[in-house]
mmCIF file of C-alpha atoms and ligand atoms in Angstrom:
data_model
loop_
_atom_site.group_PDB
_atom_site.id
_atom_site.type_symbol
_atom_site.label_atom_id
_atom_site.label_comp_id
_atom_site.label_asym_id
_atom_site.label_seq_id
_atom_site.Cartn_x
_atom_site.Cartn_y
_atom_site.Cartn_z
ATOM 1 C CA MET A 1 9.971 21.216 4.764
ATOM 2 C CA THR A 2 10.842 17.544 4.770
ATOM 3 C CA PRO A 3 7.617 15.764 5.718
ATOM 4 C CA ALA A 4 7.517 13.876 8.974
ATOM 5 C CA ARG A 5 9.182 10.499 8.729
ATOM 6 C CA SER A 6 9.851 8.034 11.500
ATOM 7 C CA VAL A 7 11.386 4.581 11.620
ATOM 8 C CA HIS A 8 10.220 1.988 14.135
ATOM 9 C CA VAL A 9 12.042 -1.315 14.588
ATOM 10 C CA PHE A 10 10.247 -4.413 15.907
ATOM 11 C CA ASP A 11 11.543 -7.783 17.033
ATOM 12 C CA ASP A 12 9.161 -9.700 14.780
ATOM 13 C CA SER A 13 6.295 -9.325 12.324
ATOM 14 C CA ASP A 14 3.632 -9.945 14.983
ATOM 15 C CA ALA A 15 4.809 -6.918 16.980
ATOM 16 C CA LEU A 16 5.101 -4.934 13.750
ATOM 17 C CA SER A 17 1.566 -5.930 12.718
ATOM 18 C CA ARG A 18 0.142 -4.872 16.101
ATOM 19 C CA ALA A 19 1.802 -1.457 15.791
ATOM 20 C CA ALA A 20 0.564 -1.038 12.235
ATOM 21 C CA ALA A 21 -2.952 -1.995 13.319
ATOM 22 C CA ASP A 22 -2.803 0.554 16.153
ATOM 23 C CA GLU A 23 -1.874 3.309 13.695
ATOM 24 C CA ILE A 24 -4.545 2.256 11.215
ATOM 25 C CA GLU A 25 -7.136 2.201 13.997
ATOM 26 C CA ARG A 26 -6.164 5.706 15.127
ATOM 27 C CA GLU A 27 -6.290 7.077 11.599
ATOM 28 C CA ALA A 28 -9.571 5.322 10.790
ATOM 29 C CA ILE A 29 -11.314 6.720 13.866
ATOM 30 C CA ALA A 30 -10.001 10.223 13.181
ATOM 31 C CA ALA A 31 -10.938 10.108 9.489
ATOM 32 C CA THR A 32 -14.482 8.871 10.074
ATOM 33 C CA ALA A 33 -14.974 11.440 12.855
ATOM 34 C CA ALA A 34 -13.860 14.221 10.528
ATOM 35 C CA ARG A 35 -15.139 13.060 7.131
ATOM 36 C CA LEU A 36 -17.479 10.121 7.825
ATOM 37 C CA GLN A 37 -15.232 7.818 5.799
ATOM 38 C CA PHE A 38 -11.772 6.203 5.916
ATOM 39 C CA MET A 39 -9.993 5.899 2.564
ATOM 40 C CA PHE A 40 -7.558 3.012 3.002
ATOM 41 C CA VAL A 41 -5.084 1.681 0.390
ATOM 42 C CA LEU A 42 -3.747 -1.856 0.763
ATOM 43 C CA SER A 43 -0.298 -2.896 -0.378
ATOM 44 C CA GLY A 44 0.451 -6.092 -2.233
ATOM 45 C CA GLY A 45 3.050 -8.797 -1.931
ATOM 46 C CA SER A 46 3.305 -11.160 1.033
ATOM 47 C CA THR A 47 4.403 -8.836 3.859
ATOM 48 C CA PRO A 48 0.978 -7.393 4.741
ATOM 49 C CA GLY A 49 -0.557 -10.864 5.142
ATOM 50 C CA ARG A 50 0.205 -11.024 8.863
ATOM 51 C CA LEU A 51 -1.244 -7.528 9.376
ATOM 52 C CA PHE A 52 -4.415 -8.441 7.496
ATOM 53 C CA GLU A 53 -4.851 -11.511 9.702
ATOM 54 C CA HIS A 54 -4.320 -9.395 12.814
ATOM 55 C CA LEU A 55 -6.869 -6.777 11.669
ATOM 56 C CA ALA A 56 -9.396 -9.536 10.949
ATOM 57 C CA ALA A 57 -8.853 -11.290 14.272
ATOM 58 C CA HIS A 58 -8.400 -8.376 16.673
ATOM 59 C CA ARG A 59 -9.745 -5.138 15.139
ATOM 60 C CA ARG A 60 -13.087 -6.276 13.752
ATOM 61 C CA ASP A 61 -14.956 -4.251 16.379
ATOM 62 C CA ARG A 62 -12.418 -1.455 16.844
ATOM 63 C CA ILE A 63 -12.132 -0.076 13.342
ATOM 64 C CA PRO A 64 -15.166 1.562 11.611
ATOM 65 C CA TRP A 65 -15.127 -0.916 8.720
ATOM 66 C CA ARG A 66 -18.647 0.076 7.530
ATOM 67 C CA ASP A 67 -17.290 3.566 6.783
ATOM 68 C CA THR A 68 -14.046 2.287 5.266
ATOM 69 C CA GLN A 69 -13.338 2.334 1.522
ATOM 70 C CA ILE A 70 -10.638 -0.050 0.319
ATOM 71 C CA PHE A 71 -8.260 0.513 -2.602
ATOM 72 C CA TRP A 72 -5.034 -1.125 -3.805
ATOM 73 C CA ALA A 73 -1.616 0.419 -4.403
ATOM 74 C CA ASP A 74 -1.046 -1.995 -7.247
ATOM 75 C CA GLU A 75 -2.179 -5.261 -8.779
ATOM 76 C CA ARG A 76 -0.763 -7.924 -10.967
ATOM 77 C CA PHE A 77 -2.651 -8.390 -14.261
ATOM 78 C CA VAL A 78 -4.028 -11.779 -13.241
ATOM 79 C CA PRO A 79 -7.590 -12.929 -12.457
ATOM 80 C CA PRO A 80 -8.899 -11.844 -9.030
ATOM 81 C CA ASP A 81 -8.837 -15.441 -7.789
ATOM 82 C CA HIS A 82 -5.285 -16.091 -8.981
ATOM 83 C CA LEU A 83 -2.580 -17.103 -6.531
ATOM 84 C CA ASP A 84 -0.565 -13.969 -7.473
ATOM 85 C CA SER A 85 -3.511 -11.584 -7.054
ATOM 86 C CA ASN A 86 -3.065 -8.928 -4.363
ATOM 87 C CA PHE A 87 -6.854 -8.713 -4.166
ATOM 88 C CA ALA A 88 -7.177 -12.473 -3.590
ATOM 89 C CA MET A 89 -4.767 -12.354 -0.643
ATOM 90 C CA ALA A 90 -6.531 -9.385 0.975
ATOM 91 C CA GLU A 91 -9.946 -10.951 0.390
ATOM 92 C CA ALA A 92 -8.922 -14.230 2.023
ATOM 93 C CA LYS A 93 -7.081 -12.748 5.025
ATOM 94 C CA LEU A 94 -9.089 -9.590 5.724
ATOM 95 C CA LEU A 95 -12.039 -8.562 3.575
ATOM 96 C CA THR A 96 -14.212 -11.635 4.163
ATOM 97 C CA HIS A 97 -13.736 -11.244 7.930
ATOM 98 C CA VAL A 98 -14.742 -7.610 8.490
ATOM 99 C CA PRO A 99 -18.039 -5.810 7.722
ATOM 100 C CA ILE A 100 -16.968 -3.678 4.764
ATOM 101 C CA PRO A 101 -19.870 -3.060 2.337
ATOM 102 C CA PRO A 102 -18.998 -4.718 -1.014
ATOM 103 C CA SER A 103 -19.551 -1.386 -2.759
ATOM 104 C CA HIS A 104 -16.689 0.033 -0.694
ATOM 105 C CA ILE A 105 -14.160 -2.472 -2.046
ATOM 106 C CA HIS A 106 -12.547 -0.893 -5.100
ATOM 107 C CA ARG A 107 -10.608 -3.733 -6.687
ATOM 108 C CA ILE A 108 -8.287 -2.944 -9.589
ATOM 109 C CA PRO A 109 -10.099 -4.685 -12.496
ATOM 110 C CA THR A 110 -7.951 -7.277 -14.263
ATOM 111 C CA GLU A 111 -10.547 -8.920 -16.488
ATOM 112 C CA SER A 112 -10.214 -6.277 -19.180
ATOM 113 C CA THR A 113 -8.396 -6.765 -22.441
ATOM 114 C CA SER A 114 -5.122 -5.194 -21.320
ATOM 115 C CA PRO A 115 -3.338 -3.669 -18.327
ATOM 116 C CA THR A 116 -3.645 -0.281 -20.034
ATOM 117 C CA THR A 117 -7.423 -0.615 -20.121
ATOM 118 C CA SER A 118 -7.430 -1.715 -16.488
ATOM 119 C CA ALA A 119 -5.396 1.325 -15.529
ATOM 120 C CA LEU A 120 -7.805 3.641 -17.339
ATOM 121 C CA GLU A 121 -10.777 1.972 -15.644
ATOM 122 C CA TYR A 122 -9.192 2.302 -12.201
ATOM 123 C CA GLU A 123 -8.298 5.928 -12.856
ATOM 124 C CA THR A 124 -11.976 6.547 -13.595
ATOM 125 C CA THR A 125 -12.958 4.760 -10.383
ATOM 126 C CA LEU A 126 -10.584 6.903 -8.339
ATOM 127 C CA HIS A 127 -11.805 10.152 -9.909
ATOM 128 C CA GLY A 128 -15.310 9.057 -9.014
ATOM 129 C CA CYS A 129 -14.262 8.614 -5.390
ATOM 130 C CA PHE A 130 -12.275 11.851 -5.306
ATOM 131 C CA PRO A 131 -14.077 14.238 -7.679
ATOM 132 C CA ASP A 132 -12.452 17.533 -8.675
ATOM 133 C CA ALA A 133 -9.198 16.641 -6.918
ATOM 134 C CA ASP A 134 -5.619 16.951 -8.197
ATOM 135 C CA SER A 135 -4.776 13.698 -6.426
ATOM 136 C CA PRO A 136 -6.730 11.118 -4.411
ATOM 137 C CA ALA A 137 -6.928 12.114 -0.734
ATOM 138 C CA PHE A 138 -6.271 8.700 0.730
ATOM 139 C CA ASP A 139 -6.122 8.682 4.524
ATOM 140 C CA VAL A 140 -3.678 5.765 4.852
ATOM 141 C CA VAL A 141 -1.613 4.006 2.201
ATOM 142 C CA LEU A 142 0.194 0.776 3.051
ATOM 143 C CA LEU A 143 3.315 0.120 1.001
ATOM 144 C CA GLY A 144 5.930 -2.608 0.822
ATOM 145 C CA LEU A 145 9.531 -2.409 -0.312
ATOM 146 C CA GLY A 146 11.132 -4.684 -2.860
ATOM 147 C CA ASP A 147 14.764 -5.708 -2.449
ATOM 148 C CA ASP A 148 15.485 -3.497 -5.477
ATOM 149 C CA GLY A 149 13.797 -0.516 -3.832
ATOM 150 C CA HIS A 150 10.548 -0.727 -5.766
ATOM 151 C CA THR A 151 7.287 0.069 -4.059
ATOM 152 C CA ALA A 152 3.787 -0.629 -5.296
ATOM 153 C CA SER A 153 4.723 -1.507 -8.879
ATOM 154 C CA LEU A 154 7.007 1.467 -9.343
ATOM 155 C CA PHE A 155 10.353 -0.059 -10.312
ATOM 156 C CA PRO A 156 13.809 1.538 -10.540
ATOM 157 C CA GLY A 157 14.391 3.293 -13.849
ATOM 158 C CA GLN A 158 10.673 3.527 -14.661
ATOM 159 C CA GLY A 159 9.437 7.119 -14.462
ATOM 160 C CA SER A 160 6.197 7.963 -12.774
ATOM 161 C CA ASP A 161 5.406 11.563 -13.487
ATOM 162 C CA GLY A 162 2.627 13.572 -15.042
ATOM 163 C CA ASP A 163 -0.962 13.883 -13.930
ATOM 164 C CA LYS A 164 -2.028 10.251 -14.111
ATOM 165 C CA TRP A 165 -3.136 8.532 -10.935
ATOM 166 C CA VAL A 166 -2.882 4.988 -12.307
ATOM 167 C CA GLU A 167 -0.578 3.469 -14.904
ATOM 168 C CA SER A 168 0.170 0.077 -16.392
ATOM 169 C CA VAL A 169 3.752 -1.125 -16.223
ATOM 170 C CA ILE A 170 5.853 -4.063 -17.308
ATOM 171 C CA GLY A 171 7.833 -5.105 -14.265
ATOM 172 C CA PRO A 172 11.323 -6.602 -14.412
ATOM 173 C CA PRO A 173 11.785 -10.284 -15.284
ATOM 174 C CA TYR A 174 13.057 -10.982 -11.759
ATOM 175 C CA ARG A 175 9.722 -9.956 -10.191
ATOM 176 C CA PRO A 176 6.908 -11.766 -12.061
ATOM 177 C CA PRO A 177 4.069 -11.386 -12.888
ATOM 178 C CA ARG A 178 5.404 -8.688 -15.179
ATOM 179 C CA GLU A 179 2.139 -7.048 -16.345
ATOM 180 C CA ARG A 180 0.953 -4.778 -13.562
ATOM 181 C CA ILE A 181 -1.263 -1.820 -12.736
ATOM 182 C CA THR A 182 0.038 0.653 -10.155
ATOM 183 C CA LEU A 183 -0.843 3.912 -8.469
ATOM 184 C CA THR A 184 1.550 6.634 -9.554
ATOM 185 C CA LEU A 185 3.722 8.793 -7.326
ATOM 186 C CA ARG A 186 1.166 11.584 -7.731
ATOM 187 C CA ALA A 187 -1.584 9.328 -6.425
ATOM 188 C CA LEU A 188 0.495 7.862 -3.602
ATOM 189 C CA ASN A 189 1.837 11.246 -2.507
ATOM 190 C CA GLY A 190 -1.675 12.676 -2.272
ATOM 191 C CA ALA A 191 -2.166 10.552 0.813
ATOM 192 C CA GLU A 192 -2.144 11.863 4.369
ATOM 193 C CA THR A 193 -0.177 8.951 5.835
ATOM 194 C CA VAL A 194 1.997 6.284 4.253
ATOM 195 C CA ILE A 195 2.966 3.218 6.274
ATOM 196 C CA PHE A 196 5.825 1.128 4.880
ATOM 197 C CA LEU A 197 5.913 -2.458 6.137
ATOM 198 C CA VAL A 198 9.356 -4.034 5.665
ATOM 199 C CA THR A 199 10.473 -7.406 7.028
ATOM 200 C CA GLY A 200 13.272 -9.851 6.322
ATOM 201 C CA LYS A 201 17.017 -9.496 5.957
ATOM 202 C CA GLU A 202 16.741 -9.621 2.162
ATOM 203 C CA LYS A 203 15.298 -6.104 2.388
ATOM 204 C CA HIS A 204 18.207 -4.688 4.400
ATOM 205 C CA ARG A 205 20.135 -3.174 1.475
ATOM 206 C CA ALA A 206 17.065 -1.518 -0.040
ATOM 207 C CA LEU A 207 15.921 -0.262 3.364
ATOM 208 C CA ARG A 208 19.380 1.151 4.114
ATOM 209 C CA ALA A 209 19.363 2.926 0.734
ATOM 210 C CA MET A 210 15.988 4.375 1.639
ATOM 211 C CA LEU A 211 16.966 5.606 5.061
ATOM 212 C CA ASP A 212 20.272 7.037 3.823
ATOM 213 C CA ASP A 213 18.567 8.967 1.022
ATOM 214 C CA PRO A 214 15.712 10.856 2.711
ATOM 215 C CA ASP A 215 15.521 13.452 -0.066
ATOM 216 C CA GLY A 216 15.125 10.926 -2.851
ATOM 217 C CA HIS A 217 18.088 11.710 -5.079
ATOM 218 C CA SER A 218 18.431 8.128 -6.273
ATOM 219 C CA ASP A 219 16.273 6.299 -8.766
ATOM 220 C CA VAL A 220 14.952 4.120 -5.967
ATOM 221 C CA PRO A 221 11.196 4.724 -6.347
ATOM 222 C CA ALA A 222 10.444 4.333 -2.657
ATOM 223 C CA THR A 223 12.637 7.385 -1.911
ATOM 224 C CA HIS A 224 10.176 9.546 -3.858
ATOM 225 C CA ILE A 225 7.226 8.728 -1.628
ATOM 226 C CA ARG A 226 6.335 11.967 0.187
ATOM 227 C CA PRO A 227 2.732 12.067 1.390
ATOM 228 C CA ARG A 228 1.029 15.248 2.601
ATOM 229 C CA GLY A 229 1.360 14.181 6.221
ATOM 230 C CA LYS A 230 3.686 11.545 7.594
ATOM 231 C CA THR A 231 5.595 8.442 6.514
ATOM 232 C CA LEU A 232 5.999 5.651 9.027
ATOM 233 C CA TRP A 233 8.601 2.978 8.407
ATOM 234 C CA LEU A 234 7.609 -0.131 10.389
ATOM 235 C CA VAL A 235 10.447 -2.594 9.983
ATOM 236 C CA ASP A 236 11.613 -5.750 11.698
ATOM 237 C CA ARG A 237 15.078 -6.175 13.164
ATOM 238 C CA GLU A 238 16.234 -8.463 10.344
ATOM 239 C CA ALA A 239 15.479 -5.822 7.723
ATOM 240 C CA PHE A 240 16.964 -3.047 9.839
ATOM 241 C CA ASP A 241 20.171 -4.817 10.939
ATOM 242 C CA GLY A 242 20.520 -7.206 8.043
ATOM 243 C CA SER A 243 21.234 -10.041 10.455
HETATM 244 C C1 6PG B 301 3.547 -6.282 -5.363
HETATM 245 C C2 6PG B 301 3.725 -5.293 -4.266
HETATM 246 C C3 6PG B 301 5.161 -4.917 -4.111
HETATM 247 C C4 6PG B 301 5.531 -5.472 -2.765
HETATM 248 C C5 6PG B 301 7.024 -5.582 -2.615
HETATM 249 C C6 6PG B 301 7.351 -6.384 -1.358
HETATM 250 O O1 6PG B 301 2.454 -6.324 -5.933
HETATM 251 O O2 6PG B 301 4.481 -7.048 -5.595
HETATM 252 O O3 6PG B 301 2.908 -4.282 -4.246
HETATM 253 O O4 6PG B 301 5.442 -3.549 -4.140
HETATM 254 O O5 6PG B 301 4.979 -4.657 -1.737
HETATM 255 O O6 6PG B 301 7.532 -6.247 -3.753
HETATM 256 O O7 6PG B 301 6.830 -7.680 -1.553
HETATM 257 P P1 6PG B 301 6.858 -8.778 -0.376
HETATM 258 O O8 6PG B 301 5.991 -8.237 0.716
HETATM 259 O O9 6PG B 301 6.296 -10.017 -1.002
HETATM 260 O O10 6PG B 301 8.300 -8.897 0.045
#
């Protein structure tokens, strides 16, 4: 059965961020009621910045942050205070503004000697958080979409199969930094809910390819995202209409 997928179009990124925050709030409350914790994966890139600011400003007291565990879908192999660091952006816009215990923030380590070592270290971290599991049971995974159809740091033409939950990749020259660590399809698809956040007319072609290929026949990585529960596409009008 094709998992539940729905597309929601918003006039601007503020409206999109509010809707995303509503969904995250609902899922966080349900997860902590059922399992006393909310396993939340943040996406990288620039798109989620507005959402992070909204969560920090308007959901500080509505989401059970003390029971939330934070992970990343991918990271660039740069220091955690680097301008290109996905962690640095989330820390500045969200994590320093909400009461998440530091031990609940599972940053992808990038101080190690190589991206491969970082990937192995993060895989160990995830297995520690999800012992004896075939894949990490994240409650919500945020993902972005590149204009080439990549998501996390899974790029077209780069396989992501096997049992690994984390892998190191060399991204394409057109999307630096090239050395990256990324969750694999197995790890991403173990999630209950995936929320794609897509804004800007430069994403129109990739988004169209996504929506026209629900069964993932192409080599566009984002078409192979199929979580256990539902996939929400939260997109702005520019990305949806291309105008
Ligand atoms: C990354 C991201 C990547 C991102 C898309 C969209 O580390 O680059 O994880 O998958 O989500 O490239 O990026 P923008 O939001 O900057 O358009």
